[in-house]
mmCIF file with all atom_site columns, C-alpha atoms in Angstrom:
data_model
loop_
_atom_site.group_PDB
_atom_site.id
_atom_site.type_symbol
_atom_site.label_atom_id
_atom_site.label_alt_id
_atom_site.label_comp_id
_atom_site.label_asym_id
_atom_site.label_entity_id
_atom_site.label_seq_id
_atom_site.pdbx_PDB_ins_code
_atom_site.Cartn_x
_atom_site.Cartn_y
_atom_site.Cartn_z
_atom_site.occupancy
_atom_site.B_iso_or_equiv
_atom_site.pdbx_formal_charge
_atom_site.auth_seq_id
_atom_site.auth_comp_id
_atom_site.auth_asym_id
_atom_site.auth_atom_id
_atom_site.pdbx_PDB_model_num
ATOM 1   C CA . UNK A 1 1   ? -20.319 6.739   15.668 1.00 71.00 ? 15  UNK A CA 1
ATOM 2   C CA . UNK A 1 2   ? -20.643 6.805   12.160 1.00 83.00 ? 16  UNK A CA 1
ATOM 3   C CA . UNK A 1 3   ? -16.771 6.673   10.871 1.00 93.00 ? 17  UNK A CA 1
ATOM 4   C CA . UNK A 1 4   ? -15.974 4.092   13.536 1.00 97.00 ? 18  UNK A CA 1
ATOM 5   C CA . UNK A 1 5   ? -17.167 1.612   15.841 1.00 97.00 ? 19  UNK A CA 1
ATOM 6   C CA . UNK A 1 6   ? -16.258 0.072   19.241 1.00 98.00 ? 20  UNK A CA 1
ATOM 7   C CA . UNK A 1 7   ? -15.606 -3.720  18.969 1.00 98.00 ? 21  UNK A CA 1
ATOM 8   C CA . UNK A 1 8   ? -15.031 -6.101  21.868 1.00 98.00 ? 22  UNK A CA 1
ATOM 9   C CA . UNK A 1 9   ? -12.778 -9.120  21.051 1.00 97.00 ? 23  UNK A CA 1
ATOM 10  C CA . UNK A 1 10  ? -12.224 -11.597 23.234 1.00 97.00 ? 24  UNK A CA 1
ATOM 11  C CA . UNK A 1 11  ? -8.926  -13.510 23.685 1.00 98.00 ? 25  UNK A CA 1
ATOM 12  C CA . UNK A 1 12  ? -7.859  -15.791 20.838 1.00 98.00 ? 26  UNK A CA 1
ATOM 13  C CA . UNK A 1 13  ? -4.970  -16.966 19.934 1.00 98.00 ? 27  UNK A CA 1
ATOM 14  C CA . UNK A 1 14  ? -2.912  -15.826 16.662 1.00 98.00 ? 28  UNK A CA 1
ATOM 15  C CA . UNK A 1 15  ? -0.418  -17.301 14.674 1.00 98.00 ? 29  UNK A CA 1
ATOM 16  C CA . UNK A 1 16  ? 2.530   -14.867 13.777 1.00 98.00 ? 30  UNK A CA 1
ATOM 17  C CA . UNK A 1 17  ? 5.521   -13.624 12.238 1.00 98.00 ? 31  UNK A CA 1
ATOM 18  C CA . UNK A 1 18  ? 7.800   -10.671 12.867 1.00 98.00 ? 32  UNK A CA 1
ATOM 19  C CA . UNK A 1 19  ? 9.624   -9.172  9.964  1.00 98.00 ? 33  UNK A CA 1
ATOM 20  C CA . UNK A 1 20  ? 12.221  -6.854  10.390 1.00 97.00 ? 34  UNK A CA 1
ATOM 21  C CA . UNK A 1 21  ? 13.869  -4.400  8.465  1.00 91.00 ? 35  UNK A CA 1
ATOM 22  C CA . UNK A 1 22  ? 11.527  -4.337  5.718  1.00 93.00 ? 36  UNK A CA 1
ATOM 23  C CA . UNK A 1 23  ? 9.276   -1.820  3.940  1.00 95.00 ? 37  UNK A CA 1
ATOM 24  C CA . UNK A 1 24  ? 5.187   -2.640  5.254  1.00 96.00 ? 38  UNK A CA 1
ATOM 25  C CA . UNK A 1 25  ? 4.341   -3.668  2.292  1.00 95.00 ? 39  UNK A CA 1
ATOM 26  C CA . UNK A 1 26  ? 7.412   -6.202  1.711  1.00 96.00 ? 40  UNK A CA 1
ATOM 27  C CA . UNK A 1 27  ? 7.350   -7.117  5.094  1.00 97.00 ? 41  UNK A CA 1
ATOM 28  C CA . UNK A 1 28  ? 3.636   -7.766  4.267  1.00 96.00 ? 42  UNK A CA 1
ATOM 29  C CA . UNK A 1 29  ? 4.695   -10.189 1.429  1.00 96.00 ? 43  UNK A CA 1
ATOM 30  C CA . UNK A 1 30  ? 7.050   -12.044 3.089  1.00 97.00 ? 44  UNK A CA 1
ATOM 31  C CA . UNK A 1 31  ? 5.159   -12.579 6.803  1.00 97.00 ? 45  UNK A CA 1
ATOM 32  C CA . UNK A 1 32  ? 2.296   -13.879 4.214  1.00 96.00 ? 46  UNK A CA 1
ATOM 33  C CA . UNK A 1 33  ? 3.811   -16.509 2.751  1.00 96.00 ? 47  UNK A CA 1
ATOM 34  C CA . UNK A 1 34  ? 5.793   -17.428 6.147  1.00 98.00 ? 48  UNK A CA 1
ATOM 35  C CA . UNK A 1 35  ? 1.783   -18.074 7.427  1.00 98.00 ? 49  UNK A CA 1
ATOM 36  C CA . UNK A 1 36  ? 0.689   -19.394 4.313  1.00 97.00 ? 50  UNK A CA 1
ATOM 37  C CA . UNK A 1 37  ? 2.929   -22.073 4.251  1.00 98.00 ? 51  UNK A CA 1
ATOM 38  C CA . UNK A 1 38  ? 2.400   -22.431 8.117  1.00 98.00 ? 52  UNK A CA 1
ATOM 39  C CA . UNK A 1 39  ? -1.594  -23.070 7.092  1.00 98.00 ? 53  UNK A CA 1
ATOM 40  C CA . UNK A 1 40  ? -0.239  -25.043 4.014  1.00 98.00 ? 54  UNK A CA 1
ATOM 41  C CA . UNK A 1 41  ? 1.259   -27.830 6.907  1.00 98.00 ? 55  UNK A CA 1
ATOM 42  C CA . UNK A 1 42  ? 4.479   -26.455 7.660  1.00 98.00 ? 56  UNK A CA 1
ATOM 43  C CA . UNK A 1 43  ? 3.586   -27.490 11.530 1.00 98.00 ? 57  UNK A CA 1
ATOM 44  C CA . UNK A 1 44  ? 4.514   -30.093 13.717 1.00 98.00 ? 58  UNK A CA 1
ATOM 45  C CA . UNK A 1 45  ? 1.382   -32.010 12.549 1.00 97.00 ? 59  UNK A CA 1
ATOM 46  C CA . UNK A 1 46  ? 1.699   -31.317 8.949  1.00 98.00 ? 60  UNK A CA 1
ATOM 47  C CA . UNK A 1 47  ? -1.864  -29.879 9.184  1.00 97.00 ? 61  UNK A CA 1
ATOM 48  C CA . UNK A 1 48  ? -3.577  -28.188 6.320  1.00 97.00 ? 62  UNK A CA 1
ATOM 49  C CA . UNK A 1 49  ? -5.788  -25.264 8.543  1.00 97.00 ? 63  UNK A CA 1
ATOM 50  C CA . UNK A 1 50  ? -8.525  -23.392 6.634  1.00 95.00 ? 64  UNK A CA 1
ATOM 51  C CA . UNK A 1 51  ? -7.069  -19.635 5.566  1.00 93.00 ? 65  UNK A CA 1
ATOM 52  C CA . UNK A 1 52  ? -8.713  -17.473 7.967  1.00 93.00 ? 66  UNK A CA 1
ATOM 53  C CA . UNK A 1 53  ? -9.504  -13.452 7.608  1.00 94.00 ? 67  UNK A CA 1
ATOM 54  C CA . UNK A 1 54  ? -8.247  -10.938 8.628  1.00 96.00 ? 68  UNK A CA 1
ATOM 55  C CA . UNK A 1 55  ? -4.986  -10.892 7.931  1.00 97.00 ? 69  UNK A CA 1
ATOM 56  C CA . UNK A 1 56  ? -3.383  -8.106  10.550 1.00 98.00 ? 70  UNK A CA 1
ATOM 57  C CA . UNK A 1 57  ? 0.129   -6.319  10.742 1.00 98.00 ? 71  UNK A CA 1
ATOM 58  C CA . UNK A 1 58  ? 1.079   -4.558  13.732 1.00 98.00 ? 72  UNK A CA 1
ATOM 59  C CA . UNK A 1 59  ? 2.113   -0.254  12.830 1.00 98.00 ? 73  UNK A CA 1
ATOM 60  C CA . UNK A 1 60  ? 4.554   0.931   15.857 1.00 97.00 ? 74  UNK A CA 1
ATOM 61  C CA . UNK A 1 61  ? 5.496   4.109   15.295 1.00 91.00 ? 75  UNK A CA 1
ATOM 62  C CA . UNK A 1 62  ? 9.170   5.262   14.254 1.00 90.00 ? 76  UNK A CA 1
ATOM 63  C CA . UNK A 1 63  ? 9.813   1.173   13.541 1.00 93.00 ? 77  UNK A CA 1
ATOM 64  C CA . UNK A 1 64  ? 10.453  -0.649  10.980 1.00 92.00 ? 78  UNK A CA 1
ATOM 65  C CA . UNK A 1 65  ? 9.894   -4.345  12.535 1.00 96.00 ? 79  UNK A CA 1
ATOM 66  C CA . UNK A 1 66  ? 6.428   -5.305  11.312 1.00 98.00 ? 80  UNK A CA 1
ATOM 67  C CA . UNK A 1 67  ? 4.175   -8.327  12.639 1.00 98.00 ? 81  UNK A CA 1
ATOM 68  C CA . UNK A 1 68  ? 2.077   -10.049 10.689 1.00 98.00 ? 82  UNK A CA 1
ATOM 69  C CA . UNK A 1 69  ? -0.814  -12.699 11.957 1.00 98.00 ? 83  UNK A CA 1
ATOM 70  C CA . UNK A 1 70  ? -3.465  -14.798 10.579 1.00 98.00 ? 84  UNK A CA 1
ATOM 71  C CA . UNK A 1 71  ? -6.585  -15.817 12.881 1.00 97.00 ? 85  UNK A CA 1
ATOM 72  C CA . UNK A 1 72  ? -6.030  -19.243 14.001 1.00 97.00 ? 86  UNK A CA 1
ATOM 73  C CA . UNK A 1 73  ? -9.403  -20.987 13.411 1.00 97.00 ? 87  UNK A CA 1
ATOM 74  C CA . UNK A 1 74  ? -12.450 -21.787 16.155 1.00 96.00 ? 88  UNK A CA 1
ATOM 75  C CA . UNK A 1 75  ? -11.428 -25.572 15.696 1.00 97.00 ? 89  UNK A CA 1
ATOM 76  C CA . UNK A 1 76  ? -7.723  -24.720 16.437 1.00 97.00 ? 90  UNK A CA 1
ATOM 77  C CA . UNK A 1 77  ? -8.281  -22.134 19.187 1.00 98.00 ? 91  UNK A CA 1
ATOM 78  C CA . UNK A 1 78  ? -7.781  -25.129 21.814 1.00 97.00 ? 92  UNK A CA 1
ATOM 79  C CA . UNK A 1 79  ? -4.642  -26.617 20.767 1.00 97.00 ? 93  UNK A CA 1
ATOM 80  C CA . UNK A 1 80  ? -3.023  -25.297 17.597 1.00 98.00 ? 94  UNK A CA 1
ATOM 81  C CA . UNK A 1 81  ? -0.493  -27.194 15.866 1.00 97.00 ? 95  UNK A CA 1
ATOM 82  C CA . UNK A 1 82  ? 2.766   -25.975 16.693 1.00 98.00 ? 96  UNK A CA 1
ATOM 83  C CA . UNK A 1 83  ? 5.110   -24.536 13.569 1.00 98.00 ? 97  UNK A CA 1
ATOM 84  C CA . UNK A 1 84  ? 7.871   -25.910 12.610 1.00 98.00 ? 98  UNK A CA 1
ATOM 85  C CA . UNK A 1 85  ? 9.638   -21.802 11.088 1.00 98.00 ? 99  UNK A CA 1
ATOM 86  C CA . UNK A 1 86  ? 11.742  -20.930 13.849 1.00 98.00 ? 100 UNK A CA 1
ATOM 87  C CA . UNK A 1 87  ? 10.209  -17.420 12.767 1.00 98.00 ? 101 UNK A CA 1
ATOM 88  C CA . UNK A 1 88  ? 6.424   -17.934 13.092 1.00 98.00 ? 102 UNK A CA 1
ATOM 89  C CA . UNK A 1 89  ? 4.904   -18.302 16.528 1.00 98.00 ? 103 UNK A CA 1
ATOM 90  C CA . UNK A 1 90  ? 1.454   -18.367 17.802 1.00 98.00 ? 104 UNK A CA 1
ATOM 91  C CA . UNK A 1 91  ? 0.676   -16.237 20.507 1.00 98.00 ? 105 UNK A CA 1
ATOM 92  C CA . UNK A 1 92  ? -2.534  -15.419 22.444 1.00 98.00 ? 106 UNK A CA 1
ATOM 93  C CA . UNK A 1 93  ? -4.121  -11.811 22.319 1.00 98.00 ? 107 UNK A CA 1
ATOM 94  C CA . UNK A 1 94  ? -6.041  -10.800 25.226 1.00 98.00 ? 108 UNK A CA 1
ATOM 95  C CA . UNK A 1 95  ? -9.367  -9.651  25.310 1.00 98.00 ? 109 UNK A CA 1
ATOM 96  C CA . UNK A 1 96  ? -9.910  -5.981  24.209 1.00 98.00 ? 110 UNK A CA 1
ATOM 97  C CA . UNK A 1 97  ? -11.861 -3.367  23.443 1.00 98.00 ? 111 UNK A CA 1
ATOM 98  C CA . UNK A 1 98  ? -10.664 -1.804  19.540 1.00 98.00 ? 112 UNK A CA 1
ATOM 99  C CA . UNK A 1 99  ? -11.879 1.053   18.164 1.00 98.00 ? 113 UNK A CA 1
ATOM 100 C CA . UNK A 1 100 ? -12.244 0.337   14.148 1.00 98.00 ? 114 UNK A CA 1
ATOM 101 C CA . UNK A 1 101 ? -12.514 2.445   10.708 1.00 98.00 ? 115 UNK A CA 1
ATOM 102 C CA . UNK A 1 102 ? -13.550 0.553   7.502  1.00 98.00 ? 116 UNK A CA 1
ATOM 103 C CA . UNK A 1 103 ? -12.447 1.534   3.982  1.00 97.00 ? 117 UNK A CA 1
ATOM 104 C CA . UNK A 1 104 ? -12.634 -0.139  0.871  1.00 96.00 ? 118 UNK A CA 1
ATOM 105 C CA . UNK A 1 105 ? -10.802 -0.514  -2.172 1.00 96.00 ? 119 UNK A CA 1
ATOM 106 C CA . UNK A 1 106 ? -7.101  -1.538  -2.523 1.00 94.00 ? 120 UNK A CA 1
ATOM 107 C CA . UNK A 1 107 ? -5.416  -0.691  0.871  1.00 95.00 ? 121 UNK A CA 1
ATOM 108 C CA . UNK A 1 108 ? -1.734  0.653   0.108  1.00 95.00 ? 122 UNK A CA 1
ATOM 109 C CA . UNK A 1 109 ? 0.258   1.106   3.828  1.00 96.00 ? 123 UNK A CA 1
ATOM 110 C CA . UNK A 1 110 ? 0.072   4.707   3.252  1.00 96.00 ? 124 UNK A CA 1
ATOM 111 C CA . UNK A 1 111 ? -3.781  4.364   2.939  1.00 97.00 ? 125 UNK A CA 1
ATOM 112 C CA . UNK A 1 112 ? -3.349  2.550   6.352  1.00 98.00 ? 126 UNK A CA 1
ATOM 113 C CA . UNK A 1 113 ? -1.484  5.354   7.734  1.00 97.00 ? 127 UNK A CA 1
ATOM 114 C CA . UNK A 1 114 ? -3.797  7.866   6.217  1.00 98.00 ? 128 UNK A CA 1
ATOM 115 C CA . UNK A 1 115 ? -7.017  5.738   7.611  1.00 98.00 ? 129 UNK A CA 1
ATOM 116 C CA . UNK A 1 116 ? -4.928  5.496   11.423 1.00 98.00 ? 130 UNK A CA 1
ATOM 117 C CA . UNK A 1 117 ? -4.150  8.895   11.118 1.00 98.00 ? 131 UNK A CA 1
ATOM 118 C CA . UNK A 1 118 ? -8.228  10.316  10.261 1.00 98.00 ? 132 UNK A CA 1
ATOM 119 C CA . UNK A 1 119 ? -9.759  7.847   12.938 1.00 98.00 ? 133 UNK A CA 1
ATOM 120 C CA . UNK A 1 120 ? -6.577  9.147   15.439 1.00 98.00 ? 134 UNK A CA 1
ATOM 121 C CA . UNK A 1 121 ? -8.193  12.628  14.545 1.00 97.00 ? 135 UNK A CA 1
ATOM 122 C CA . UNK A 1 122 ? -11.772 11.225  15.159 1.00 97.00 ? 136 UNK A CA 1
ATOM 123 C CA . UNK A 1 123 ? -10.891 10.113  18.535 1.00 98.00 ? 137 UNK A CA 1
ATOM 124 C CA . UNK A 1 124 ? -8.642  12.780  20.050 1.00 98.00 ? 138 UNK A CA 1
ATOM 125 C CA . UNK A 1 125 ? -11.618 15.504  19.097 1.00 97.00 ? 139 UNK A CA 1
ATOM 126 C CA . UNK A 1 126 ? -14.209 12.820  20.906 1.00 96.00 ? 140 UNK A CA 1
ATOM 127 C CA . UNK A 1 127 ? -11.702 12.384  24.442 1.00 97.00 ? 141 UNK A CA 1
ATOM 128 C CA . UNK A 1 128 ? -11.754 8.823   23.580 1.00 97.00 ? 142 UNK A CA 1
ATOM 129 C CA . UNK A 1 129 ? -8.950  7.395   25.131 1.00 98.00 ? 143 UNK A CA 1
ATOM 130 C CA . UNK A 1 130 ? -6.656  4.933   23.362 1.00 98.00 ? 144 UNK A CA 1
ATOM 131 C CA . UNK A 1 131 ? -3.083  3.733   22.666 1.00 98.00 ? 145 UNK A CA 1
ATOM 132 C CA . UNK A 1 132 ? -1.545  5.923   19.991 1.00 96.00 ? 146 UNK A CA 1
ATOM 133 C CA . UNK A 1 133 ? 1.698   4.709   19.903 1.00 97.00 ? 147 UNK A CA 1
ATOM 134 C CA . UNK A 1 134 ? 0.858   2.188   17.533 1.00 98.00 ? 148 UNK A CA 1
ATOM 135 C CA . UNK A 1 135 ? -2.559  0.317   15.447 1.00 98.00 ? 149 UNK A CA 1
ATOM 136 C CA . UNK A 1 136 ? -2.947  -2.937  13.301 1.00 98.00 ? 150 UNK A CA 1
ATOM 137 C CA . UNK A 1 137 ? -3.920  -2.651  9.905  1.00 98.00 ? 151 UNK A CA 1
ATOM 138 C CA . UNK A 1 138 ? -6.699  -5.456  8.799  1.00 98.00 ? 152 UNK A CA 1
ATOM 139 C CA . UNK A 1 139 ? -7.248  -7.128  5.639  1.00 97.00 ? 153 UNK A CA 1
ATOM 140 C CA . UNK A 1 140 ? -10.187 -9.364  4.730  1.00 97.00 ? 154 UNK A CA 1
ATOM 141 C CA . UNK A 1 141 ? -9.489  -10.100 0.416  1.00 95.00 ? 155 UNK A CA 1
ATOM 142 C CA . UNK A 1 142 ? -8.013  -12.207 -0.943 1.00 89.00 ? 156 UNK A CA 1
ATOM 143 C CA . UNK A 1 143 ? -5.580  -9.962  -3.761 1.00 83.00 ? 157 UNK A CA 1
ATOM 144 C CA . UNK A 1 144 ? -7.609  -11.393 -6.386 1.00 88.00 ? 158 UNK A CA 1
ATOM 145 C CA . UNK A 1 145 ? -10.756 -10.083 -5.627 1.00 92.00 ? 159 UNK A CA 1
ATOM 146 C CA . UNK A 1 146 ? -11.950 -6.496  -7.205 1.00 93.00 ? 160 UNK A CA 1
ATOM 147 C CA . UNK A 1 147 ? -15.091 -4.890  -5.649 1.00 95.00 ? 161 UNK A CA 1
ATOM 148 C CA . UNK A 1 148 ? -16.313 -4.231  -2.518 1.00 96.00 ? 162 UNK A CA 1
ATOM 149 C CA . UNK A 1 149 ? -13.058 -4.828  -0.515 1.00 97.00 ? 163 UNK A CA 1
ATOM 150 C CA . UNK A 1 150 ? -13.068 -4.466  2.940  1.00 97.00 ? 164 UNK A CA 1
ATOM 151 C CA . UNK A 1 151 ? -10.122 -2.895  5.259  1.00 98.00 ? 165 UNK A CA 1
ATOM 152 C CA . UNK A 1 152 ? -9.927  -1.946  8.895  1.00 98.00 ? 166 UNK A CA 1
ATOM 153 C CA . UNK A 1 153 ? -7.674  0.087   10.937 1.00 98.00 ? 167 UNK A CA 1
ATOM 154 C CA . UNK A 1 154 ? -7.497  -0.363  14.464 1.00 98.00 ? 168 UNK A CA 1
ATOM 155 C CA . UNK A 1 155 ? -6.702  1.243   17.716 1.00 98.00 ? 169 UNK A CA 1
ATOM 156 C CA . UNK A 1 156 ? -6.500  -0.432  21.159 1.00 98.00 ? 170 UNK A CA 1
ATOM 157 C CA . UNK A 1 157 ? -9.061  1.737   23.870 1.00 98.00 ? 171 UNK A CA 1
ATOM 158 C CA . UNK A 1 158 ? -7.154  2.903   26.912 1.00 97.00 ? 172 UNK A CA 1
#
């Protein structure tokens, strides 16, 4: 379709952090730099791992406990290191089939919510089947860079 497309991922492990409490975009912040400083060698082998893209945070509806992952590399798939932040855990995501919308620009969480809530639309008037009850936002920039940005929202197919 042209405002979405059907992806199949296979599974892969993630590393992650859950922050609670927060506002998306400080819980955003803050489950950054917990991962950043994870890839920085903050593990149990004091390992530098490239930064990888994107950069996801799990949307449930009505909550306000956020997660926040980074793609643990090819290289690492087999046997990441293990952190050493009580808070940040890797875990493994099964394989799945995601329906995605792309936007640029600078992605705000309510331009995530408005980009969930139009592709929601798209799929509800196409019987598509998928969960609703919540979608992960995806990043691919780096802050720093200013033209053609990429963004993805995502919903899991039923």
């Amino acid at each position: 379709a042209k405002d979405y497309e059907l992806r199949q991922y296979e599974t892969a492990k993630w590393v992650s952090t859950v922050i609670r409490g927060e506002t998306q975009k400080e819980a955003m912040r803050q489950g950054f730099w917990k991962l950043f400083h994870y890839i920085q060698g903050k593990n149990e082998k004091e390992m530098k791992i490239d930064m990888t893209v994107p950069v996801t945070c799990l949307v449930k509806s009505g909550c306000t406990d956020f997660k926040i992952s980074f793609f643990v590399p090819f290289e690492h798939q087999d046997c990441p290191p293990q952190p050493t932040d009580s808070n940040v855990f890797i875990e493994e995501r099964k394989a799945a089939a995601l329906f995605v919308r792309s936007f640029g620009g600078f992605a705000s969480p309510e331009k995530y919510a408005e980009e969930a809530d139009a592709l929601a639309r798209t799929l509800r008037n196409r019987g598509q089947p998928f969960h609703e009850d919540f979608y992960y936002t995806a990043g691919y920039d780096s802050p720093f860079k200013l033209f053609n940005r990429h963004n993805e929202v995502w919903y899991f197919k039923k």
